Coordinates of C-alpha atoms and ligand atoms in Angstrom, one line a residue:
X1 CA 0.0 0.0 0.0
X2 CA 1.2 3.5 -0.7
X3 CA 1.5 5.7 2.3
X4 CA -1.1 8.2 3.6
X5 CA -4.7 8.6 2.5
X6 CA -3.9 11.4 0.1
X7 CA -0.9 9.5 -1.2
X8 CA -2.9 6.4 -1.7
X9 CA -5.6 8.2 -3.6
X10 CA -3.1 10.0 -5.9
X11 CA -1.1 6.9 -6.5
X12 CA -4.3 5.0 -7.3
X13 CA -5.5 7.7 -9.7
X14 CA -2.1 7.9 -11.3
X15 CA -2.0 4.1 -11.6
X16 CA -5.4 3.9 -13.2
X17 CA -5.0 6.8 -15.5
X18 CA -1.5 6.6 -16.7
X19 CA 0.8 3.6 -17.2
X20 CA 3.6 4.3 -14.6
X21 CA 7.0 3.7 -16.2
X22 CA 8.4 0.6 -14.7
X23 CA 6.7 0.5 -11.3
X24 CA 3.4 0.0 -9.7
X25 CA 2.5 0.2 -6.1
X26 CA 2.7 -3.2 -4.3
X27 CA 2.4 -4.5 -0.7
X28 CA 4.4 -2.6 1.9
X29 CA 7.6 -4.2 3.2
X30 CA 6.8 -3.0 6.7
X31 CA 4.1 -3.8 9.3
X32 CA 1.0 -1.6 9.4
X33 CA 2.0 0.1 12.7
X34 CA 5.2 1.3 11.1
X35 CA 3.4 2.6 8.1
X36 CA 0.9 4.2 10.3
X37 CA 3.7 6.1 12.2
X38 CA 5.2 7.2 8.8
X39 CA 2.0 9.1 8.0
X40 CA 1.0 10.2 11.4
X41 CA 4.3 12.0 12.1
X42 CA 5.6 12.9 8.7
X43 CA 3.2 15.6 7.5
X44 CA 3.4 18.9 5.8
X45 CA 3.2 20.7 9.1
X46 CA 6.0 18.6 10.8
X47 CA 8.2 19.2 7.8
X48 CA 7.5 22.8 7.0
X49 CA 7.8 24.2 10.6
X50 CA 11.5 23.3 11.1
X51 CA 12.4 24.6 7.7
X52 CA 10.7 27.9 8.5
X53 CA 12.7 28.3 11.6
X54 CA 16.1 27.1 10.4
X55 CA 16.0 29.1 7.2
X56 CA 14.7 32.3 8.8
X57 CA 16.7 35.5 8.7
X58 CA 17.3 35.2 12.5
X59 CA 19.6 32.2 11.9
X60 CA 21.7 34.2 9.5
X61 CA 22.5 31.3 7.2
X62 CA 23.9 29.0 9.9
X63 CA 27.6 29.6 9.1
X64 CA 29.9 27.4 11.3
X65 CA 30.8 29.0 14.6
X66 CA 28.2 31.8 14.3
X67 CA 25.3 32.6 16.6
X68 CA 23.0 31.2 14.0
X69 CA 24.9 27.9 14.0
X70 CA 24.5 27.7 17.8
X71 CA 20.8 28.5 17.6
X72 CA 20.3 25.7 15.0
X73 CA 22.1 23.2 17.2
X74 CA 20.1 24.1 20.3
X75 CA 16.9 23.9 18.3
X76 CA 17.8 20.5 16.9
X77 CA 18.9 19.0 20.2
X78 CA 15.7 20.2 22.0
X79 CA 13.6 18.7 19.2
X80 CA 15.3 15.4 19.7
X81 CA 14.9 15.5 23.4
X82 CA 11.2 16.2 23.0
X83 CA 10.9 13.2 20.6
X84 CA 12.2 10.8 23.3
X85 CA 15.8 10.6 22.3
X86 CA 18.8 10.5 24.7
X87 CA 22.1 12.4 24.3
X88 CA 24.5 10.5 21.9
X89 CA 27.8 11.7 23.3
X90 CA 29.8 11.2 26.5
X91 CA 28.8 12.8 29.7
X92 CA 25.2 13.2 28.7
X93 CA 26.1 15.6 25.9
X94 CA 23.9 16.2 22.8
X95 CA 26.8 17.9 21.0
X96 CA 30.2 16.8 19.8
X97 CA 32.3 20.0 19.5
X98 CA 35.3 20.3 17.3
X99 CA 37.6 22.9 15.7
X100 CA 37.8 23.9 12.1
X101 CA 41.2 25.3 11.0
X102 CA 40.9 28.0 8.3
X103 CA 43.8 28.2 5.9
X104 CA 44.3 31.2 3.6
X105 CA 47.4 30.9 1.5
X106 CA 49.4 33.7 -0.2
X107 CA 50.6 32.2 -3.5
X108 CA 53.4 33.9 -5.5
X109 CA 52.1 35.6 -8.8
X110 CA 54.6 33.6 -10.9
X111 CA 56.0 30.1 -10.7
X112 CA 59.0 29.0 -12.5
X113 CA 60.4 25.6 -13.7
X114 CA 63.9 24.8 -14.8
X115 CA 64.6 22.2 -17.5
X116 CA 67.7 21.6 -19.6
X117 CA 69.0 25.1 -19.1
X118 CA 65.6 26.6 -20.0
X119 CA 63.2 28.4 -17.7
X120 CA 59.5 28.4 -18.0
X121 CA 57.5 31.0 -16.0
X122 CA 53.8 30.5 -15.3
X123 CA 51.2 33.0 -14.2
X124 CA 48.9 32.6 -11.1
X125 CA 45.2 32.0 -12.1
X126 CA 45.9 32.0 -15.9
X127 CA 48.1 28.9 -15.6
X128 CA 47.9 27.6 -12.0
X129 CA 46.2 27.8 -8.7
X130 CA 47.5 26.5 -5.4
X131 CA 47.1 26.3 -1.7
X132 CA 49.4 25.4 1.2
X133 CA 48.9 22.0 2.5
X134 CA 50.4 22.4 6.0
X135 CA 48.6 23.9 9.0
X136 CA 51.5 26.2 9.7
X137 CA 52.5 29.7 8.8
X138 CA 53.9 28.6 5.5
X139 CA 56.1 26.1 3.6
X140 CA 58.6 26.1 0.8
X141 CA 59.7 23.6 -1.9
X142 CA 63.4 23.9 -2.9
X143 CA 64.6 22.6 -6.2
X144 CA 62.4 19.6 -6.2
X145 CA 62.1 17.3 -9.2
X146 CA 58.8 16.8 -11.0
X147 CA 57.6 13.2 -11.5
X148 CA 54.7 12.3 -13.8
X149 CA 52.7 9.7 -11.9
X150 CA 49.7 9.1 -14.3
X151 CA 46.5 8.9 -12.3
X152 CA 48.4 8.6 -9.0
X153 CA 46.1 5.6 -8.1
X154 CA 46.9 2.6 -6.0
X155 CA 43.8 0.3 -6.1
X156 CA 44.5 -3.3 -5.3
X157 CA 40.9 -4.3 -6.0
X158 CA 41.3 -3.0 -9.6
X159 CA 44.9 -4.4 -9.8
X160 CA 46.1 -0.8 -10.5
X161 CA 49.3 0.7 -9.1
X162 CA 50.7 3.9 -10.8
X163 CA 53.6 4.0 -8.3
X164 CA 55.1 0.6 -8.9
X165 CA 57.3 0.9 -5.8
X166 CA 59.2 3.9 -7.2
X167 CA 60.5 6.2 -4.4
X168 CA 59.0 9.7 -4.8
X169 CA 60.1 11.1 -1.5
X170 CA 60.7 14.9 -1.8
X171 CA 59.3 15.0 -5.3
X172 CA 56.5 17.1 -6.8
X173 CA 54.0 14.8 -8.6
X174 CA 52.2 15.7 -11.8
X175 CA 48.9 13.9 -11.7
X176 CA 46.0 13.3 -14.1
X177 CA 42.5 13.9 -12.8
X178 CA 39.6 11.3 -12.8
X179 CA 40.1 7.5 -12.9
X180 CA 40.3 5.3 -16.0
X181 CA 36.7 5.6 -17.3
X182 CA 36.8 4.2 -20.9
X183 CA 36.5 0.5 -20.1
X184 CA 34.1 -0.9 -17.4
X185 CA 36.5 -3.8 -17.0
X186 CA 39.2 -1.5 -15.6
X187 CA 37.4 0.6 -13.0
X188 CA 33.7 1.4 -12.9
X189 CA 33.2 2.8 -16.4
X190 CA 31.9 6.3 -16.6
X191 CA 31.3 6.4 -12.8
X192 CA 33.9 8.5 -11.0
X193 CA 35.3 6.8 -7.9
X194 CA 37.0 8.3 -5.0
X195 CA 40.2 7.5 -6.9
X196 CA 39.1 10.0 -9.4
X197 CA 38.6 12.9 -7.0
X198 CA 41.2 15.6 -6.3
X199 CA 41.2 15.0 -2.6
X200 CA 42.4 11.4 -3.2
X201 CA 45.2 12.6 -5.5
X202 CA 46.6 14.8 -2.8
X203 CA 46.3 12.1 -0.1
X204 CA 47.9 9.5 -2.3
X205 CA 50.8 11.9 -3.2
X206 CA 51.3 12.7 0.5
X207 CA 51.3 9.0 1.5
X208 CA 54.0 8.4 -1.0
X209 CA 56.2 11.0 0.6
X210 CA 55.9 13.7 -2.1
X211 CA 56.3 17.4 -1.0
X212 CA 53.9 18.7 -3.6
X213 CA 51.3 17.7 -6.2
X214 CA 50.1 19.3 -9.4
X215 CA 46.7 18.1 -10.7
X216 CA 46.4 18.6 -14.5
X217 CA 43.0 20.4 -15.0
X218 CA 40.8 19.8 -18.0
X219 CA 37.1 20.5 -17.7
X220 CA 36.3 17.0 -18.9
X221 CA 38.5 15.2 -16.4
X222 CA 37.4 17.4 -13.5
X223 CA 33.7 17.7 -14.2
X224 CA 33.9 21.5 -13.7
X225 CA 35.6 24.4 -15.5
X226 CA 38.9 26.1 -14.6
X227 CA 37.0 29.0 -13.1
X228 CA 36.0 26.8 -10.2
X229 CA 39.6 25.9 -9.5
X230 CA 40.8 29.5 -9.7
X231 CA 39.0 30.4 -6.4
X232 CA 41.9 30.2 -4.0
X233 CA 40.0 31.8 -1.1
X234 CA 40.2 30.4 2.4
X235 CA 39.5 26.7 3.0
X236 CA 38.8 24.7 6.1
X237 CA 40.1 21.4 7.6
X238 CA 40.0 19.4 10.7
X239 CA 43.0 20.0 12.9
X240 CA 46.0 18.1 11.5
X241 CA 46.7 14.7 13.1
X242 CA 49.7 12.6 12.3
X243 CA 48.6 11.9 8.6
X244 CA 51.2 12.7 5.9
X245 CA 50.6 16.1 4.3
X246 CA 51.8 17.9 1.2
X247 CA 53.5 21.3 1.5
X248 CA 51.8 22.5 -1.7
X249 CA 48.5 21.4 -3.4
X250 CA 48.3 22.8 -6.9
X251 CA 46.2 22.7 -10.0
X252 CA 47.5 23.6 -13.5
X253 CA 45.8 23.9 -16.9
X254 CA 46.7 21.2 -19.3
X255 CA 48.1 23.9 -21.6
X256 CA 50.5 25.1 -18.9
X257 CA 51.6 21.5 -18.0
X258 CA 52.2 21.0 -21.7
X259 CA 54.6 24.0 -21.9
X260 CA 56.5 22.9 -18.8
X261 CA 56.9 19.3 -20.0
X262 CA 57.9 20.4 -23.5
X263 CA 60.8 22.3 -22.0
X264 CA 62.0 19.0 -20.4
X265 CA 61.6 17.2 -23.8
X266 CA 58.4 15.5 -22.9
X267 CA 55.0 15.3 -24.7
X268 CA 52.0 15.4 -22.5
X269 CA 49.8 13.4 -24.9
X270 CA 52.4 10.6 -25.0
X271 CA 52.7 10.5 -21.2
X272 CA 48.9 10.4 -20.9
X273 CA 48.7 7.6 -23.5
X274 CA 51.2 5.6 -21.4
X275 CA 49.3 6.2 -18.2
X276 CA 46.2 4.6 -19.6
X277 CA 47.6 1.2 -18.9
X278 CA 48.2 -1.1 -15.9
X279 CA 51.8 -1.3 -17.1
X280 CA 52.5 2.4 -16.6
X281 CA 55.6 3.4 -14.6
X282 CA 56.3 6.8 -13.0
X283 CA 58.4 9.1 -15.2
X284 CA 61.0 11.3 -13.5
X285 CA 60.9 14.5 -15.7
X286 CA 64.3 16.0 -14.9
X287 CA 62.4 19.4 -14.4
X288 CA 63.0 21.2 -11.2
X289 CA 61.0 23.8 -9.2
X290 CA 61.0 26.0 -6.1
X291 CA 58.1 27.8 -4.6
X292 CA 57.2 29.4 -1.2
X293 CA 53.7 29.8 0.2
X294 CA 52.7 31.6 3.4
X295 CA 49.5 30.7 5.3
X296 CA 47.2 32.7 7.6
X297 CA 45.5 30.3 10.0
X298 CA 42.2 30.8 12.0
X299 CA 40.1 28.6 14.2
X300 CA 36.3 28.2 14.4
X301 CA 34.5 26.0 16.8
X302 CA 31.3 24.2 15.9
X303 CA 29.6 20.9 16.8
X304 CA 27.7 17.9 15.6
X305 CA 24.3 17.2 17.3
X306 CA 23.2 13.7 18.1
X307 CA 20.5 11.7 19.9
X308 CA 20.0 8.0 20.3
X309 CA 17.0 5.8 20.6
X310 CA 18.2 2.5 22.2
X311 CA 17.4 -0.6 20.3
X312 CA 15.1 -3.3 21.7
X313 CA 17.1 -6.4 20.7
X314 CA 19.6 -7.5 23.4
X315 CA 22.2 -8.4 20.7
X316 CA 21.5 -6.0 17.9
X317 CA 21.1 -3.0 20.2
X318 CA 24.8 -2.6 20.3
X319 CA 24.8 -1.8 16.6
X320 CA 23.8 1.6 15.3
X321 CA 21.8 2.8 12.3
X322 CA 22.6 6.5 11.6
X323 CA 20.1 8.9 10.1
X324 CA 21.9 12.1 9.2
X325 CA 21.6 15.5 7.7
X326 CA 24.0 18.5 7.8
X327 CA 22.7 21.5 9.8
X328 CA 25.2 24.2 8.5
X329 CA 25.0 26.4 5.5
X330 CA 27.1 29.3 4.1
X331 CA 26.2 32.1 6.7
X332 CA 26.2 35.7 5.6
X333 CA 28.1 36.6 2.4
X334 CA 28.1 38.6 -0.8
X335 CA 24.7 40.1 -1.6
X336 CA 22.6 39.0 -4.5
X337 CA 20.8 41.3 -7.0
X338 CA 18.1 42.0 -4.5
X339 CA 20.6 43.0 -1.8
X340 CA 20.0 39.9 0.3
X341 CA 23.1 38.8 2.1
X342 CA 21.8 35.9 4.1
X343 CA 22.4 32.5 2.6
X344 CA 19.2 30.8 4.0
X345 CA 19.9 27.3 2.9
X346 CA 16.2 26.3 3.0
X347 CA 16.6 23.3 0.6
X348 CA 20.4 23.0 1.5
X349 CA 19.8 21.7 4.2
X350 CA 17.0 22.9 6.4
X351 CA 14.9 20.5 4.2
X352 CA 17.1 17.5 5.1
X353 CA 17.1 18.4 8.8
X354 CA 13.3 18.7 8.9
X355 CA 13.0 15.3 7.1
X356 CA 15.3 13.7 9.6
X357 CA 13.5 15.3 12.5
X358 CA 10.1 14.0 11.2
X359 CA 11.5 10.5 10.5
X360 CA 13.1 10.5 14.0
X361 CA 9.8 11.4 15.6
X362 CA 8.0 8.6 13.6
X363 CA 10.6 6.1 14.7
X364 CA 10.3 7.0 18.4
X365 CA 6.5 6.9 18.1
X366 CA 6.4 3.2 17.2
X367 CA 4.8 0.8 19.8
X368 CA 8.0 -1.4 19.7
X369 CA 11.4 0.1 19.3
X370 CA 13.6 -0.9 16.4
X371 CA 16.0 -3.9 17.1
X372 CA 19.2 -1.9 16.4
X373 CA 19.9 1.5 18.2
X374 CA 19.2 4.6 16.1
X375 CA 21.5 7.5 16.0
X376 CA 20.0 10.7 14.7
X377 CA 22.9 12.9 13.7
X378 CA 23.0 16.5 12.5
X379 CA 26.5 17.1 11.3
X380 CA 28.3 20.5 11.1
X381 CA 30.4 22.1 8.4
X382 CA 29.3 20.1 5.4
X383 CA 29.8 23.0 3.2
X384 CA 33.5 22.9 4.2
X385 CA 34.1 19.5 2.5
X386 CA 31.8 17.6 5.0
X387 CA 34.0 18.1 8.0
X388 CA 31.5 17.4 10.7
X389 CA 30.7 13.9 9.4
X390 CA 34.4 13.3 8.8
X391 CA 35.0 14.3 12.5
X392 CA 32.3 11.9 13.6
X393 CA 33.7 9.1 11.5
X394 CA 37.1 9.6 13.1
X395 CA 35.5 9.9 16.6
X396 CA 32.4 7.7 16.4
X397 CA 30.2 7.1 19.4
X398 CA 30.6 3.4 18.9
X399 CA 33.3 1.6 16.9
X400 CA 32.6 2.0 13.2
X401 CA 32.4 -1.8 12.7
X402 CA 29.2 -1.6 14.7
X403 CA 27.6 1.1 12.5
X404 CA 25.2 -0.8 10.2
X405 CA 24.5 2.0 7.8
X406 CA 24.1 5.7 7.3
X407 CA 20.9 7.1 5.7
X408 CA 21.8 10.7 4.8
X409 CA 19.4 13.4 3.7
X410 CA 20.9 16.2 1.6
X411 CA 18.5 18.7 0.1
X412 CA 21.0 19.9 -2.4
X413 CA 20.7 16.5 -4.1
X414 CA 17.1 15.8 -3.3
X415 CA 15.3 18.9 -4.4
X416 CA 12.0 17.2 -4.0
X417 CA 9.9 20.4 -3.6
X418 CA 8.1 20.3 -7.0
X419 CA 5.6 17.5 -6.2
X420 CA 5.3 13.7 -6.0
X421 CA 7.2 11.8 -8.6
X422 CA 7.1 8.5 -10.4
X423 CA 10.8 8.0 -9.6
X424 CA 13.6 8.8 -7.2
X425 CA 17.3 8.7 -7.5
X426 CA 19.7 6.6 -5.4
X427 CA 23.1 8.2 -5.4
X428 CA 25.7 5.4 -5.2
X429 CA 23.2 2.8 -6.5
X430 CA 24.9 -0.5 -7.1
X431 CA 27.3 -0.3 -4.3
X432 CA 25.7 -2.1 -1.4
X433 CA 22.9 -4.5 -0.3
X434 CA 21.0 -1.3 0.9
X435 CA 19.7 -0.9 -2.7
X436 CA 17.2 -3.7 -2.2
X437 CA 15.8 -2.2 1.0
X438 CA 15.4 1.2 -0.6
X439 CA 13.9 -0.4 -3.7
X440 CA 11.3 -2.3 -1.7
X441 CA 10.1 0.8 0.0
X442 CA 10.1 2.9 -3.2
X443 CA 8.1 0.1 -5.0
X444 CA 5.5 0.2 -2.2
X445 CA 5.2 4.0 -2.9
X446 CA 4.7 3.1 -6.6
X447 CA 8.0 4.6 -7.5
X448 CA 11.1 3.4 -9.4
X449 CA 14.6 4.0 -8.0
X450 CA 17.2 4.9 -10.5
X451 CA 21.0 5.5 -10.3
X452 CA 22.6 8.8 -10.2
X453 CA 22.0 10.7 -13.4
X454 CA 25.4 12.4 -13.4
X455 CA 27.8 9.5 -12.3
X456 CA 30.8 11.4 -13.7
X457 CA 30.3 14.3 -11.3
X458 CA 31.0 12.0 -8.3
X459 CA 28.1 13.3 -6.2
X460 CA 28.5 10.2 -3.9
X461 CA 31.9 11.6 -2.8
X462 CA 30.6 15.2 -2.3
X463 CA 28.5 14.9 0.8
X464 CA 28.3 13.5 4.3
X465 CA 27.6 9.9 3.4
X466 CA 31.0 9.6 1.9
X467 CA 32.6 10.2 5.4
X468 CA 30.8 7.0 6.5
X469 CA 31.5 5.0 3.3
X470 CA 35.2 5.8 3.7
X471 CA 35.4 4.0 7.0
X472 CA 33.4 1.1 5.5
X473 CA 29.8 2.0 6.5
X474 CA 27.3 1.3 3.7
X475 CA 25.1 4.4 2.9
X476 CA 21.8 5.4 1.4
X477 CA 21.5 8.8 -0.1
X478 CA 18.5 9.9 -2.1
X479 CA 18.3 12.3 -4.9
X480 CA 15.2 13.8 -6.5
X481 CA 12.9 12.2 -8.9
X482 CA 12.3 14.2 -12.0
X483 CA 9.1 12.6 -13.4
X484 CA 6.7 14.7 -11.5
X485 CA 3.2 13.2 -11.4
X486 CA 0.6 15.2 -13.5
X487 CA 3.4 17.3 -15.3
X488 CA 4.9 17.0 -18.8
X489 CA 7.9 14.7 -19.0
X490 CA 10.6 17.3 -19.0
X491 CA 9.0 19.6 -16.4
X492 CA 10.7 18.2 -13.3
X493 CA 14.2 18.2 -14.7
X494 CA 13.7 21.8 -15.9
X495 CA 12.6 22.9 -12.4
X496 CA 15.6 21.2 -10.9
X497 CA 18.0 22.8 -13.4
X498 CA 16.4 26.2 -12.8
X499 CA 16.8 25.8 -9.1
X500 CA 20.5 25.0 -9.6
X501 CA 21.0 28.1 -11.7
X502 CA 19.1 30.5 -9.6
X503 CA 19.1 29.2 -6.0
X504 CA 21.8 26.7 -5.3
X505 CA 24.3 28.3 -2.9
X506 CA 22.6 31.6 -3.3
X507 CA 20.5 33.8 -0.9
X508 CA 17.4 32.9 -2.9
X509 CA 17.4 29.3 -1.5
X510 CA 14.4 30.2 0.7
X511 CA 11.1 28.7 1.7
X512 CA 8.2 30.2 -0.3
X513 CA 4.7 29.5 -1.4
X514 CA 5.8 27.6 -4.5
X515 CA 7.0 24.6 -2.5
X516 CA 5.0 21.5 -2.9
X517 CA 5.3 19.3 0.1
X518 CA 3.9 16.1 -1.3
X519 CA 7.2 14.9 -2.6
X520 CA 9.0 16.1 0.6
X521 CA 6.7 14.0 2.6
X522 CA 7.1 10.9 0.4
X523 CA 10.9 11.1 0.5
X524 CA 11.0 11.5 4.3
X525 CA 8.8 8.4 4.5
X526 CA 11.1 6.6 2.1
X527 CA 14.1 7.4 4.4
X528 CA 12.2 6.5 7.6
X529 CA 10.9 3.2 6.3
X530 CA 14.3 2.3 4.9
X531 CA 16.0 3.1 8.2
X532 CA 13.4 0.9 10.0
X533 CA 14.1 -2.0 7.7
X534 CA 17.9 -1.7 8.2
X535 CA 17.4 -1.5 11.9
X536 CA 15.3 -4.7 12.0
X537 CA 17.3 -6.9 9.6
X538 CA 19.0 -9.9 11.1
X539 CA 22.3 -9.2 9.2
X540 CA 24.3 -6.1 8.8
X541 CA 24.2 -4.6 5.2
X542 CA 27.1 -5.4 3.0
X543 CA 29.0 -3.8 0.1
X544 CA 28.7 -5.5 -3.2
X545 CA 31.8 -7.7 -3.7
X546 CA 34.7 -5.8 -5.1
X547 CA 33.3 -2.4 -4.2
X548 CA 36.0 0.3 -3.4
X549 CA 34.9 0.4 0.3
X550 CA 34.6 -3.3 1.0
X551 CA 38.2 -3.5 2.3
X552 CA 37.5 -0.7 4.8
X553 CA 34.5 -2.6 6.1
X554 CA 36.4 -5.9 6.4
X555 CA 39.1 -4.0 8.4
X556 CA 36.5 -2.4 10.7
X557 CA 34.8 -5.8 11.3
X558 CA 38.2 -7.4 12.0
X559 CA 38.8 -4.7 14.6
X560 CA 35.5 -5.8 16.2
X561 CA 36.7 -9.4 16.3
X562 CA 33.8 -10.4 14.0
Ligands
LIG601 ZN1 24.1 20.5 1.6

């Protein structure tokens, strides 16, 4: 049965009048009491009210460390308390505080390279962009040699190793973006993996002992234009631990790389061709460079907010199912054309917070608690490269081997404010056994789940669920459906694209009368019922064999002695 009297009616009408592509409503995979809770507690009112508060001018865009951020956290924790949850963190705390380190680098306006007696000089922004990689006042690189390292990937599960044991200590690595994407037998076809993200490239270079790394930028391999890379304003990180770090993280246009390599007698196209093979070996280029950066550091304190609902099964209750959404947004910034300077973040992510709150209330309203313990987690600083979830994954409230799954709601991906849809997107579909759970719920709503429509953009790695996946926890993360019921075929996609152009990360991301809550309700129900099914299942969810995160899960389980 579809959920809710109104939902049921609409689905029935739609089913009778129009052949729904691929799916038709079928029996619910959950007991009636659970379905009842889903439509008692997940309503337009329970969803709209938190969005109205969190996105209001008074919260000033919820920038990390601001008063608006603190207000949002207190609001969320009191809502959890009122819904019957208990503090998730030690000493009865609802909050898990942590510092963000802001790094602003001064990069020299020119950068020179020496090769065979020749000198090549590049210009900042036109040719390269860079940032310091150390959380110190600065760092320098002195006469270091450049080494072309291909994709810079070490992936045992794909039998791929670009380093081949070559010592690159003290070198500056020149690295191609993306991962091999032309043959599904090599990696995952068109789908960009973490191996294909810039963050991986820098980590990989640092692990190998390099002092710096230059990523070769092309719009095709990055998935975004050079203008995005040119922005070298302040960025944030968690306080450095003992992980290896680069002194310099640079991007360079392919054209600039070509000039530098040519001076050393190398042809970029030939090097790239060689790197498209498992047999590739690193190429020391005989080109040397020096550069000095100075950093200005700052510290901001924020916190994750979490509440738990203890599980009812004596054995399974020590395992957690996480239901998460980020509570931060961009704060106050540059004004838009109307003069508004507050980045309200109504869709991104007051929407996800309200859906998690409503789902949390529905789960605490059940006559029998779920077998596994639930953790409702509102993470901070997602807009700074998902630092709150990263901090939680590094400092989890139970060992990560006991976290069954993370169900994450991110309004920026699931812009479900245009009405009920025939479909929904599962970002990262095909990676874990959670697909079947989400599909069973979606089917009962009369909807079809489909994979990420832009797999090359790597959305899976660009939000909080990735922090969980990285430590081996399978994740569910929904994106919008675009086949809006009762609208022409292309209408939903057009709405989503218009929202991206005119509202995404702009002050105009506000709650207004145009919002249709029918899809918001149905997606919150989808998340709540999936969470319930994960929390009830006898077995923990698993990654599909060979998935990039399977090894991390095995390690986490081994540490549990399982
Ligand atoms: Zn977001």
